[in-house]
Short mmCIF file of C-alpha atoms in Angstrom, two decimals:
data_model
loop_
_atom_site.label_atom_id
_atom_site.label_comp_id
_atom_site.label_asym_id
_atom_site.label_seq_id
_atom_site.Cartn_x
_atom_site.Cartn_y
_atom_site.Cartn_z
CA MET A 26 -18.39 8.64 14.39
CA SER A 27 -16.23 11.35 15.86
CA ASP A 28 -12.66 12.34 15.19
CA LYS A 29 -12.02 11.97 18.92
CA ALA A 30 -13.16 8.35 18.82
CA ARG A 31 -10.75 7.70 15.94
CA ALA A 32 -7.85 9.36 17.78
CA LEU A 33 -8.55 7.34 20.93
CA PHE A 34 -8.94 4.08 19.00
CA ASP A 35 -5.64 4.65 17.21
CA ALA A 36 -3.88 5.47 20.49
CA LEU A 37 -5.18 2.29 22.11
CA ASP A 38 -4.34 0.07 19.13
CA LEU A 39 -0.89 -0.79 20.43
CA ASP A 40 -0.07 -3.32 17.72
CA GLN A 41 -1.66 -1.15 14.98
CA ASP A 42 -3.65 -4.07 13.55
CA GLY A 43 -6.92 -2.13 13.27
CA THR A 44 -8.65 -3.94 16.14
CA LEU A 45 -8.58 -3.77 19.93
CA THR A 46 -8.35 -6.65 22.38
CA ARG A 47 -9.40 -6.46 26.02
CA THR A 48 -5.77 -6.72 27.16
CA GLU A 49 -4.72 -4.02 24.71
CA VAL A 50 -7.38 -1.58 25.96
CA ILE A 51 -6.50 -2.19 29.63
CA ARG A 52 -2.77 -1.87 29.03
CA ALA A 53 -3.02 1.16 26.77
CA LEU A 54 -5.32 3.08 29.13
CA ARG A 55 -3.08 2.22 32.08
CA GLU A 56 0.04 3.42 30.26
CA LYS A 57 -1.34 6.25 28.13
CA GLY A 58 -4.58 7.33 29.86
CA PRO A 59 -3.27 10.35 31.77
CA THR A 60 -1.34 11.61 28.74
CA LEU A 61 -4.35 11.12 26.47
CA ALA A 62 -6.51 13.03 28.95
CA ALA A 63 -3.99 15.86 29.15
CA ARG A 64 -4.05 16.10 25.33
CA GLY A 65 -7.87 16.14 25.32
CA VAL A 66 -8.22 12.77 23.56
CA ILE A 67 -10.23 11.33 26.47
CA PRO A 68 -11.98 13.16 29.31
CA PHE A 69 -10.08 13.10 32.62
CA TRP A 70 -13.06 11.39 34.26
CA GLY A 71 -12.84 8.68 31.61
CA VAL A 72 -9.45 7.52 32.82
CA GLY A 73 -10.09 4.80 35.38
CA GLY A 74 -8.38 1.69 36.60
CA ASP A 75 -8.21 -1.72 35.02
CA ASP A 76 -11.80 -2.54 35.98
CA ALA A 77 -13.13 0.59 34.27
CA SER A 78 -11.07 -0.18 31.17
CA ALA A 79 -12.35 -3.75 31.09
CA ALA A 80 -15.93 -2.51 31.49
CA LEU A 81 -15.47 -0.11 28.56
CA PHE A 82 -14.23 -2.99 26.42
CA ASP A 83 -17.08 -5.29 27.50
CA ALA A 84 -19.69 -2.62 26.75
CA ALA A 85 -18.28 -2.12 23.28
CA ASP A 86 -17.92 -5.82 22.37
CA GLN A 87 -21.48 -6.14 21.13
CA ASN A 88 -20.96 -9.33 19.14
CA GLY A 89 -18.92 -11.06 21.85
CA ASP A 90 -15.98 -11.95 19.62
CA ARG A 91 -13.47 -10.48 22.11
CA VAL A 92 -12.13 -8.06 19.51
CA LEU A 93 -13.31 -4.50 18.92
CA SER A 94 -13.64 -3.02 15.50
CA TYR A 95 -13.49 0.74 15.19
CA GLU A 96 -17.25 0.86 14.63
CA GLU A 97 -18.03 -1.07 17.83
CA PHE A 98 -15.62 1.08 19.82
CA ALA A 99 -16.78 4.41 18.42
CA ALA A 100 -20.47 3.67 19.04
CA VAL A 101 -19.79 3.24 22.76
CA VAL A 102 -17.21 5.99 23.38
CA ASP A 103 -19.14 8.59 21.38
CA ARG A 104 -22.17 7.95 23.57
CA ARG A 105 -20.28 7.49 26.86
CA PHE A 106 -18.07 10.56 26.48
CA GLY A 107 -20.72 12.73 24.82
CA TRP A 108 -18.84 13.31 21.58
#
């Protein structure tokens, strides 16, 4: 798992509980996406709208429990963003 995945996960974890919900991912990417891209935490092309954020969450939620652990999240973003 990459350091970039950890930095992105931590930035999206708005309530700092160590997991991500679908709403949290959508909200955090809407509010922080451009800033995170400018800092190099996420590629500019990786910042999309709410539908793209929801799709990222859905792809990562492998066990369907509607909560992402760091491991679930990192497996998808490392592959998707080429880290």
